[in-house]
Tab-separated table of C-alpha atoms and ligand atoms in Angstrom:
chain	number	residue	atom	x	y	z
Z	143	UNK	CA	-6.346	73.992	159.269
Z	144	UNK	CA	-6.039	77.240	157.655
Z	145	UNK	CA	-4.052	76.791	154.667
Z	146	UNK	CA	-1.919	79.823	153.036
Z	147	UNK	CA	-0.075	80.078	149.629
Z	148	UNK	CA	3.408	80.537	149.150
Z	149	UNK	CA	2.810	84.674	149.207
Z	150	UNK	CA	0.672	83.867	152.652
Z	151	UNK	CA	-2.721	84.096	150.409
Z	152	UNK	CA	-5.460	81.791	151.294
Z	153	UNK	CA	-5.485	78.635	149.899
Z	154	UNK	CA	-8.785	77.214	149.820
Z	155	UNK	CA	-9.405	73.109	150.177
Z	156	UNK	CA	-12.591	71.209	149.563
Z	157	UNK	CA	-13.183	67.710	151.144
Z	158	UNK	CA	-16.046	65.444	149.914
Z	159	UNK	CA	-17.706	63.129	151.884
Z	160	UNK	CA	-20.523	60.698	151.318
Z	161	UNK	CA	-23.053	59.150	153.676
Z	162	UNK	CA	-25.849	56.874	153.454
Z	163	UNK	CA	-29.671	56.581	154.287
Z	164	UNK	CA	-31.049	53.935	155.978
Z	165	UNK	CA	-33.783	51.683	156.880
Z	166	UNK	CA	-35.106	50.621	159.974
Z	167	UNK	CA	-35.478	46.868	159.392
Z	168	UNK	CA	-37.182	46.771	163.161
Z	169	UNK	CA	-38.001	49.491	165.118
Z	170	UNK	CA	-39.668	48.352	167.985
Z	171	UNK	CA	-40.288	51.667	170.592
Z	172	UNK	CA	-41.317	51.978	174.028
Z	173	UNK	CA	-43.861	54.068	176.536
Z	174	UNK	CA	-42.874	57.918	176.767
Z	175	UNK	CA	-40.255	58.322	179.058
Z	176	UNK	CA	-40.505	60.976	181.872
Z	177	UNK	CA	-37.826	63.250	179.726
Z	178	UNK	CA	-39.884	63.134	176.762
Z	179	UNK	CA	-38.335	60.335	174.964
Z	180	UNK	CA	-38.618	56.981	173.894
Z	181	UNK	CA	-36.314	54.200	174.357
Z	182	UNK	CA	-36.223	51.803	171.459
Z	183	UNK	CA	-34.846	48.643	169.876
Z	184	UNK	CA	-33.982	48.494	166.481
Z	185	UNK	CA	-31.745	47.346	163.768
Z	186	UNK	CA	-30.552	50.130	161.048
Z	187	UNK	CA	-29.374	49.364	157.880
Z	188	UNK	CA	-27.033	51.514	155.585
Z	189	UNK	CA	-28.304	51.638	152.328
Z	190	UNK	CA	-26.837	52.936	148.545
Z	191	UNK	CA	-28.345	56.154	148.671
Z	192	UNK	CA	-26.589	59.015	149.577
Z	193	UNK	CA	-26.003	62.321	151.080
Z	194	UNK	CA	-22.762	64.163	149.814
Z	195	UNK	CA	-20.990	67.243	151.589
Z	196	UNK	CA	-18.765	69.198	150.340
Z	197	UNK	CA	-16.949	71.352	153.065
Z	198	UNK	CA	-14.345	74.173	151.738
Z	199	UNK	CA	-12.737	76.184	153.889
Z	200	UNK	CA	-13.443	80.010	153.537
Z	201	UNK	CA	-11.080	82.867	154.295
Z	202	UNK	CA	-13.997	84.992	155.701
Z	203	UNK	CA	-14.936	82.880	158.685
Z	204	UNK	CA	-18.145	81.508	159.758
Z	205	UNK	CA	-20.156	78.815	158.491
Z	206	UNK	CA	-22.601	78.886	155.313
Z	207	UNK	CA	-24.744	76.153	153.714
Z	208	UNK	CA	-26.113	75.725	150.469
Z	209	UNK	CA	-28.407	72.948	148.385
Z	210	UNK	CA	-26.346	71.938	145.409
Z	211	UNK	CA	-28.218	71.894	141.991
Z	212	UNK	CA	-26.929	68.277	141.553
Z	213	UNK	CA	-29.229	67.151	144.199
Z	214	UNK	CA	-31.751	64.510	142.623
Z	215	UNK	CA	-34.594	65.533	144.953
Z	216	UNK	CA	-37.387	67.800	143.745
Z	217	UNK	CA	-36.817	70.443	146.398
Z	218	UNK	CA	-39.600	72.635	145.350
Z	219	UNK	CA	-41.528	73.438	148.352
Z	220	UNK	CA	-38.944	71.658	151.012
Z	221	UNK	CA	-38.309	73.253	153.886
Z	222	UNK	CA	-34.295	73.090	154.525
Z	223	UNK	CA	-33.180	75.719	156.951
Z	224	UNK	CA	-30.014	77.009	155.077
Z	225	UNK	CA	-28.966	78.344	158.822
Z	226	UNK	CA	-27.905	77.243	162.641
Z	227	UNK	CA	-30.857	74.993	162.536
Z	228	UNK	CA	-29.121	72.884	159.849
Z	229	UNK	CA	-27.989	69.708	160.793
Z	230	UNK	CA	-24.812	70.131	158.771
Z	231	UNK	CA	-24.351	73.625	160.433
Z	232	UNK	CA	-24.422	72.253	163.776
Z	233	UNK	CA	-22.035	69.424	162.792
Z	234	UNK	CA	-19.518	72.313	161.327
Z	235	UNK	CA	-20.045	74.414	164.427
Z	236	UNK	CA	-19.426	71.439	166.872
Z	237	UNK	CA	-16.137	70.582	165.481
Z	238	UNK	CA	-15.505	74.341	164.626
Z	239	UNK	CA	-15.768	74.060	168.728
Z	240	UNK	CA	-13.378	71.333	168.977
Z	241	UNK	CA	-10.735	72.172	166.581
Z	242	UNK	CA	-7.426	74.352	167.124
Z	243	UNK	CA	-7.399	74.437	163.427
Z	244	UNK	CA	-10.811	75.508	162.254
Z	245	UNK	CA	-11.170	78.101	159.429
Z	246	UNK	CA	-14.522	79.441	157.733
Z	247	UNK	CA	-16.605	76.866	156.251
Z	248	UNK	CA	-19.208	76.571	153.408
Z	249	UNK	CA	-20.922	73.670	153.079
Z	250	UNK	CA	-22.595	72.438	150.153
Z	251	UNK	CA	-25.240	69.729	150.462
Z	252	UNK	CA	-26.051	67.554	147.565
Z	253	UNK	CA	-29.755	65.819	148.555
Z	254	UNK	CA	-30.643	62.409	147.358
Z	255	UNK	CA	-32.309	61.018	150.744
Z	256	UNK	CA	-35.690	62.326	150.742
Z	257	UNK	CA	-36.189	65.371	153.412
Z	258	UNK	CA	-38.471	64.078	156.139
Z	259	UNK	CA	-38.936	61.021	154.709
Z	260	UNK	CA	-37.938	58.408	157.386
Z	261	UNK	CA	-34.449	57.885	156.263
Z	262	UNK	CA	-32.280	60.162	158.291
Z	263	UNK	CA	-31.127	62.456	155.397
Z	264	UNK	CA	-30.471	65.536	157.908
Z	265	UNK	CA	-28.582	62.910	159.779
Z	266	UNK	CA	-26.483	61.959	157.388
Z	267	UNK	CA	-25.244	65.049	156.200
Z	268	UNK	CA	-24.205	65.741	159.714
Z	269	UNK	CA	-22.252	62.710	160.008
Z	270	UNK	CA	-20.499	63.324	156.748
Z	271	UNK	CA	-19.653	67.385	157.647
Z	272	UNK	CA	-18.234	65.929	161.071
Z	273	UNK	CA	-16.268	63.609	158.922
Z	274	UNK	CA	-15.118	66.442	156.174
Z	275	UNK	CA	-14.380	68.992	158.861
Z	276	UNK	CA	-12.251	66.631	160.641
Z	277	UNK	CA	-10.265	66.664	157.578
Z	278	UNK	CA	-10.368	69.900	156.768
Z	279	UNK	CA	-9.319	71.017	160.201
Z	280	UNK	CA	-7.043	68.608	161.027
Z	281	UNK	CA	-8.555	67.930	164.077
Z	282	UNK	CA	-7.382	64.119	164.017
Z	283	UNK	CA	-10.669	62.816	166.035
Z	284	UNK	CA	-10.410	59.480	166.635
Z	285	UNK	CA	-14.073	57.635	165.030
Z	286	UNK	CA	-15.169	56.706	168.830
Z	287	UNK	CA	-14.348	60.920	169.727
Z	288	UNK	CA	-16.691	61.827	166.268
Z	289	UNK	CA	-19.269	59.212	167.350
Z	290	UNK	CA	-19.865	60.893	170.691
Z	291	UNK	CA	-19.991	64.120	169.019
Z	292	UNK	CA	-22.775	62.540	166.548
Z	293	UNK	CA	-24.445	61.623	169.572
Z	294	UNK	CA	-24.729	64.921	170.361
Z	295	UNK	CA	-26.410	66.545	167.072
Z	296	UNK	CA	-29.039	63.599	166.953
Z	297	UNK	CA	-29.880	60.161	167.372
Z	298	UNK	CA	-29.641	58.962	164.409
Z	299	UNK	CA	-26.545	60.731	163.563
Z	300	UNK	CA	-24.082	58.107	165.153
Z	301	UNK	CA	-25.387	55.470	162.826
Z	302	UNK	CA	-24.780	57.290	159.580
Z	303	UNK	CA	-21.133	57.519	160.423
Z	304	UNK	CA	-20.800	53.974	161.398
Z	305	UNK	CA	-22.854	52.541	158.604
Z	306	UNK	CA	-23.291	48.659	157.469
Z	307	UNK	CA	-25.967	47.139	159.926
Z	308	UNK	CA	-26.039	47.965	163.848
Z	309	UNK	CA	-28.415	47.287	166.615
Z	310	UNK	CA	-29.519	50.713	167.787
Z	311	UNK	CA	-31.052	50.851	171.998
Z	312	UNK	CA	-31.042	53.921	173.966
Z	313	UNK	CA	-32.782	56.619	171.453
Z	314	UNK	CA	-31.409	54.713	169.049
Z	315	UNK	CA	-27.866	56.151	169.838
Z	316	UNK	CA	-26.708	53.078	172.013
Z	317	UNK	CA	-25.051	51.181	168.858
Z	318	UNK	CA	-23.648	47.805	168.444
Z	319	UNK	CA	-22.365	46.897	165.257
Z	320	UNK	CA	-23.912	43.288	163.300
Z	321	UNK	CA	-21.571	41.399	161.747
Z	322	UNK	CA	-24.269	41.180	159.015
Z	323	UNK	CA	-22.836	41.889	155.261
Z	324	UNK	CA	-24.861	39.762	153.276
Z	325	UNK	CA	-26.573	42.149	150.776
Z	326	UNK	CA	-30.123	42.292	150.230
Z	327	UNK	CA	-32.458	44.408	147.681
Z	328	UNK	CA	-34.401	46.957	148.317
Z	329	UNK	CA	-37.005	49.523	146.588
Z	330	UNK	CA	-37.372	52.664	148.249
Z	331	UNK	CA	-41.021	54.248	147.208
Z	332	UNK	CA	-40.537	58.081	148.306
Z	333	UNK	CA	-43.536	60.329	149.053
Z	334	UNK	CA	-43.954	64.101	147.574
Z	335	UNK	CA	-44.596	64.893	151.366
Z	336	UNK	CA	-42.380	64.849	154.822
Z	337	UNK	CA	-43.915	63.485	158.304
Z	338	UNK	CA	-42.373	65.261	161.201
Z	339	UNK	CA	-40.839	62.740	163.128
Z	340	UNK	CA	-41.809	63.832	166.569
Z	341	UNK	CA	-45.732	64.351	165.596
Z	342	UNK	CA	-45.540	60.996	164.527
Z	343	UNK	CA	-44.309	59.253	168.169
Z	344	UNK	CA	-46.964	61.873	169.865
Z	345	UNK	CA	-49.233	60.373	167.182
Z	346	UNK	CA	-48.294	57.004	168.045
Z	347	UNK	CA	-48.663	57.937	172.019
Z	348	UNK	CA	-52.159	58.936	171.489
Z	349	UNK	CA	-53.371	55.682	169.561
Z	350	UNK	CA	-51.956	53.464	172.402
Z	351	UNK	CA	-53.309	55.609	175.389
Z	352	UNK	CA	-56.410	55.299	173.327
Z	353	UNK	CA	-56.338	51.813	173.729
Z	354	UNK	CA	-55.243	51.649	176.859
Z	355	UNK	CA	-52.360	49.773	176.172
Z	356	UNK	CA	-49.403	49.073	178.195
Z	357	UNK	CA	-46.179	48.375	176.294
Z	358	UNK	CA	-42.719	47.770	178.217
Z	359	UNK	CA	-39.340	49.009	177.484
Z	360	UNK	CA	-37.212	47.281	174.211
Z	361	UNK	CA	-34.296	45.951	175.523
Z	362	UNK	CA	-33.077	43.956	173.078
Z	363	UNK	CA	-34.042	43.291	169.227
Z	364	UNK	CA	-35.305	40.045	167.945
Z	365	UNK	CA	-32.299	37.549	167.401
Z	366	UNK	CA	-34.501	36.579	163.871
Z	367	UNK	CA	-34.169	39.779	162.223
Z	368	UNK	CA	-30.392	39.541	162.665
Z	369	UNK	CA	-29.834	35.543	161.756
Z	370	UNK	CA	-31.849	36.929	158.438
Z	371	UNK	CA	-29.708	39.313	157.234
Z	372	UNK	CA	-26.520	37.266	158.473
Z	373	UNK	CA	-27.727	34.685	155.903
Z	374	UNK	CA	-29.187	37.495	153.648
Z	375	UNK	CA	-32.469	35.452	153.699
Z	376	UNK	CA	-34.827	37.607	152.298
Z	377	UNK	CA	-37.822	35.275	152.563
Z	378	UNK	CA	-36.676	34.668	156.513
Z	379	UNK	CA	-36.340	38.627	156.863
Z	380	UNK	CA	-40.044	39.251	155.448
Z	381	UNK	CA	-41.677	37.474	158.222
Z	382	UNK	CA	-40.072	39.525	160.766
Z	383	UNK	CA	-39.946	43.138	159.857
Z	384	UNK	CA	-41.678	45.425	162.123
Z	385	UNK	CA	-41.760	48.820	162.901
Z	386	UNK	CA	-43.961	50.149	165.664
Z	387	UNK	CA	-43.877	53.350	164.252
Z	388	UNK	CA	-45.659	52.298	160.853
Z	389	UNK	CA	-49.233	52.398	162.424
Z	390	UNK	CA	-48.745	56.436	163.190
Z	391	UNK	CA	-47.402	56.815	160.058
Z	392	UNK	CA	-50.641	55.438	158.643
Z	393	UNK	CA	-52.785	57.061	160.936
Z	394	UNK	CA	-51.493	60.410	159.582
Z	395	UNK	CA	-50.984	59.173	156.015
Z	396	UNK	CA	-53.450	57.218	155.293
Z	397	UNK	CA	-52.412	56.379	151.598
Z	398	UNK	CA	-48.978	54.560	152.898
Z	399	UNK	CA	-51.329	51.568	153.507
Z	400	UNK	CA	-52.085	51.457	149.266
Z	401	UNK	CA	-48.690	52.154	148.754
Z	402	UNK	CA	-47.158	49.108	151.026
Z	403	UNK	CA	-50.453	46.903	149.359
Z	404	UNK	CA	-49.249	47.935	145.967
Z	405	UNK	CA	-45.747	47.107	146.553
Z	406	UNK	CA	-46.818	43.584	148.004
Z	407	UNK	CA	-49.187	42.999	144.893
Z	408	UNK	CA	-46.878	43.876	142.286
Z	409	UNK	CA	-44.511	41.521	143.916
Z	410	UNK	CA	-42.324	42.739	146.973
Z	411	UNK	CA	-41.972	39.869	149.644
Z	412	UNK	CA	-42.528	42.280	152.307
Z	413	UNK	CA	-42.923	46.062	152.803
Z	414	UNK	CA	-42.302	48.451	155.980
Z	415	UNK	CA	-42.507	52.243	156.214
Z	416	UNK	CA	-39.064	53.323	157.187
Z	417	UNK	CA	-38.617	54.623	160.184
Z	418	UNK	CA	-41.171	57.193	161.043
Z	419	UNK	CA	-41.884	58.011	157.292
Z	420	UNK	CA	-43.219	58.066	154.532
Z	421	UNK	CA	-41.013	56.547	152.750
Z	422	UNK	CA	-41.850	52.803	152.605
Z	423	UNK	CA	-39.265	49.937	152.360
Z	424	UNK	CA	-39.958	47.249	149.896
Z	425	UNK	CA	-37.890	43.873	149.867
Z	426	UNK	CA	-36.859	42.041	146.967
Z	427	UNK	CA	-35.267	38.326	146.547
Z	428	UNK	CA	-32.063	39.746	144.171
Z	429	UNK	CA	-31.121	42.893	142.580
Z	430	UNK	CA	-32.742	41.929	139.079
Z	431	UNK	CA	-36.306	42.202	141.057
Z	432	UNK	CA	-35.884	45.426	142.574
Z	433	UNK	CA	-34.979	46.762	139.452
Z	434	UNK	CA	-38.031	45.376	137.855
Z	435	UNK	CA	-40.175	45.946	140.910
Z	436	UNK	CA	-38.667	49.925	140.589
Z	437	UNK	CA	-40.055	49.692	136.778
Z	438	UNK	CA	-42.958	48.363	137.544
Z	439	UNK	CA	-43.945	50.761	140.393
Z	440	UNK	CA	-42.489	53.696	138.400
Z	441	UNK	CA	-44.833	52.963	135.669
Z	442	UNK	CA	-47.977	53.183	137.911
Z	443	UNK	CA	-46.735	56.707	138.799
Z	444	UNK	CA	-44.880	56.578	141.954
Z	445	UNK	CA	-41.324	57.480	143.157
Z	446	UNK	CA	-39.395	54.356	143.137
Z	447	UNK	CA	-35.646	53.292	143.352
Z	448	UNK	CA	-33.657	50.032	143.623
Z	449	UNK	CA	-31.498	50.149	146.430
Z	450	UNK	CA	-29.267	47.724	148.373
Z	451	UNK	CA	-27.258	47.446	151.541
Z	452	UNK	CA	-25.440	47.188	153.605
Z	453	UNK	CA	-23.395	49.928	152.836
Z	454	UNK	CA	-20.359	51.801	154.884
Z	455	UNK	CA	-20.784	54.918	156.645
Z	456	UNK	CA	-19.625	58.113	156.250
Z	457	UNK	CA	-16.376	58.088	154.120
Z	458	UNK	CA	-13.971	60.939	152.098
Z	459	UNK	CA	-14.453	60.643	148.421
Z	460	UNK	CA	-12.157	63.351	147.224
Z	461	UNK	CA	-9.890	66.337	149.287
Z	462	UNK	CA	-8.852	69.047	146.887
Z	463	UNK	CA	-6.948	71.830	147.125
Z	464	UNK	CA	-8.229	74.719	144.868
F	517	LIG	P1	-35.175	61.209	161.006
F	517	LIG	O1	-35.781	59.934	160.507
F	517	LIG	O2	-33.731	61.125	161.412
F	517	LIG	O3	-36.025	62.009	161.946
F	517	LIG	P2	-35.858	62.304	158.476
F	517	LIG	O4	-35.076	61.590	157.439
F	517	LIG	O5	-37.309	61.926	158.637
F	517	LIG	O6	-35.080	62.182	159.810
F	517	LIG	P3	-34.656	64.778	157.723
F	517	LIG	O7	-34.640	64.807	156.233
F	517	LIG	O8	-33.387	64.424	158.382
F	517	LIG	O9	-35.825	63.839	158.217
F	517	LIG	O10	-35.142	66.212	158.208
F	517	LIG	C1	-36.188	66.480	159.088
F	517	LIG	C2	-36.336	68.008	159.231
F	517	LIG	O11	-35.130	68.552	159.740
F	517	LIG	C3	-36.589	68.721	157.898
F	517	LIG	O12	-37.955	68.915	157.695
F	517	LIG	C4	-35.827	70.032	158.028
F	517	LIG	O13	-36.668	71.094	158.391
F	517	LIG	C5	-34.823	69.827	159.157
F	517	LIG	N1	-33.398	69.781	158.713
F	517	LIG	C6	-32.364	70.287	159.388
F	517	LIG	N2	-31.200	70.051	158.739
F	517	LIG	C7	-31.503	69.355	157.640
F	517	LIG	C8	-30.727	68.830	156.577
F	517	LIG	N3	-29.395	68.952	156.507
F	517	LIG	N4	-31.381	68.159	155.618
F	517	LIG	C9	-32.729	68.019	155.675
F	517	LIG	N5	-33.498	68.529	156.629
F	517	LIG	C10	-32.917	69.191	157.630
């Protein structure tokens, strides 16, 4: 919604929103389809680190993007495109689309999720600019009408708007909400390097045509992982983790196996890489040991953080008028 002063002057308004990372707790992913994709099962979880956006309306039309400085991400060497192939961009310029109302937009990005690291960072700040500019517009989308346009700008996009924990089929897009709110612990060891996602699901194409093995179509995830985190049984969880992409990961970063070995030996239960990586997912019994498993890992010289979840989706944390 364009908003004007008393004297007609342009009245600028900035809405905040926040969304979260996540993890895959199971990824389990099928042949390569005929259209180039794979179907896959898996459960997501939200977790406590998070993208902000910060979408103000601009007299001059148009859409612009921009890293904030808060970000807590060494960006040094990232590559972000700052332009239409933004994921934030798109999301403006899909509701932009959609809108009566729509004005110019910058959007400012604050990074915490690491880029290319697994955790759908891109995707969250396109969830959270479809969420700011629905304010900002006053476009009144219903969350079903914002899903399907999230659906639209990625895969994992959908989830990041819906947050908590959700069974994922289709490209992942297919969600169903778990009823799953126990909370459970987390350390989050980030790499100083991305892996792009689709080299690693070629990469993981190659290693089973290599082998000559024939894998079927997920259809459903395994009833286990969810009873786990229903119960927020960490110990139950740990034996049934999986992620079918980890062994691509691996193959093309070889020094995620150390990492996950590390992470087991100075005292995770379990360890995955999330998603397609490299970030790896550690699991702790309680908060107090993923602080101390953080330390510990932090003191041998890699990235770590405590994090827990699940955590809700996208959500408006402040809407100012400047
Ligand atoms: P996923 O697991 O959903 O594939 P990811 O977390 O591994 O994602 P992202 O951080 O979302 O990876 O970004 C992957 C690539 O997309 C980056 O290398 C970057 O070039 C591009 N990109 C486009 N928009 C964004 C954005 N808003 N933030 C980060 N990267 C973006």
């Amino acid at each position: 919604m364009a908003v004007h002063g008393l004297r007609g002057r342009f009245a600028a308004r900035t809405v905040r929103v926040k969304a979260p990372g996540k993890v895959n707790v199971s990824l389990d992913v099928g042949p390569l389809r005929p259209d180039g994709y794979h179907s896959v099962a898996s459960v997501y979880l939200a977790v406590s680190l998070y993208e902000e956006v910060a979408a103000t309306s601009t007299a001059s039309g148009g859409i612009t993007v921009s890293i904030s400085p808060d970000s807590t991400l060494d960006l040094d060497g990232v590559d972000i495109p700052l332009d239409e192939r933004n994921l934030a961009y798109k999301a403006a310029a899909i509701m932009a689309d959609v809108s009566e109302h729509a004005t110019g937009v910058h959007l400012e990005i604050t990074k915490r999720v690491p880029v290319a690291g697994g955790m759908g960072g891109g995707s969250a700040d396109a969830a959270a600019t479809l969420l700011a500019c629905d304010a900002l517009w006053n476009s009144g989308l219903s969350r079903d009408e914002l899903a399907q346009l999230a659906a639209e700008l990625g895969a994992d996009v959908p989830f990041a708007l819906l947050g908590g924990t959700a069974v994922g089929l289709g490209v992942g897009d297919d969600l169903s909400p778990a009823l799953a709110k126990a909370q459970m612990d987390w350390v989050l060891v980030t790499a100083e390097f991305g892996l792009s996602t689709p080299e690693v699901f070629r990469t993981l194409d190659r290693l089973r045509h290599a082998e000559d093995l024939d894998v079927e179509e997920p259809t459903a995830v395994d009833p286990k992982i969810l009873q786990a985190l229903r119960g927020g049984d960490a110990d139950a969880l740990s034996r049934v983790l999986v992620n079918d992409l980890q062994r691509a990961s691996i193959e093309l970063a070889p020094g995620l196996r150390d990492t996950l070995g590390l992470g087991e030996s100075c005292g995770a239960i379990a360890g995955i890489v999330s998603g397609s990586g490299p970030t790896v997912a550690l699991l702790a019994h309680n908060r107090e040991a993923a602080e101390n498993l953080a330390g510990e890992l932090e003191r041998k010289g890699l990235n770590a953080l405590a994090v827990h979840g699940p955590v809700p989706g996208a959500r408006i944390i402040s809407d100012t008028l400047l």
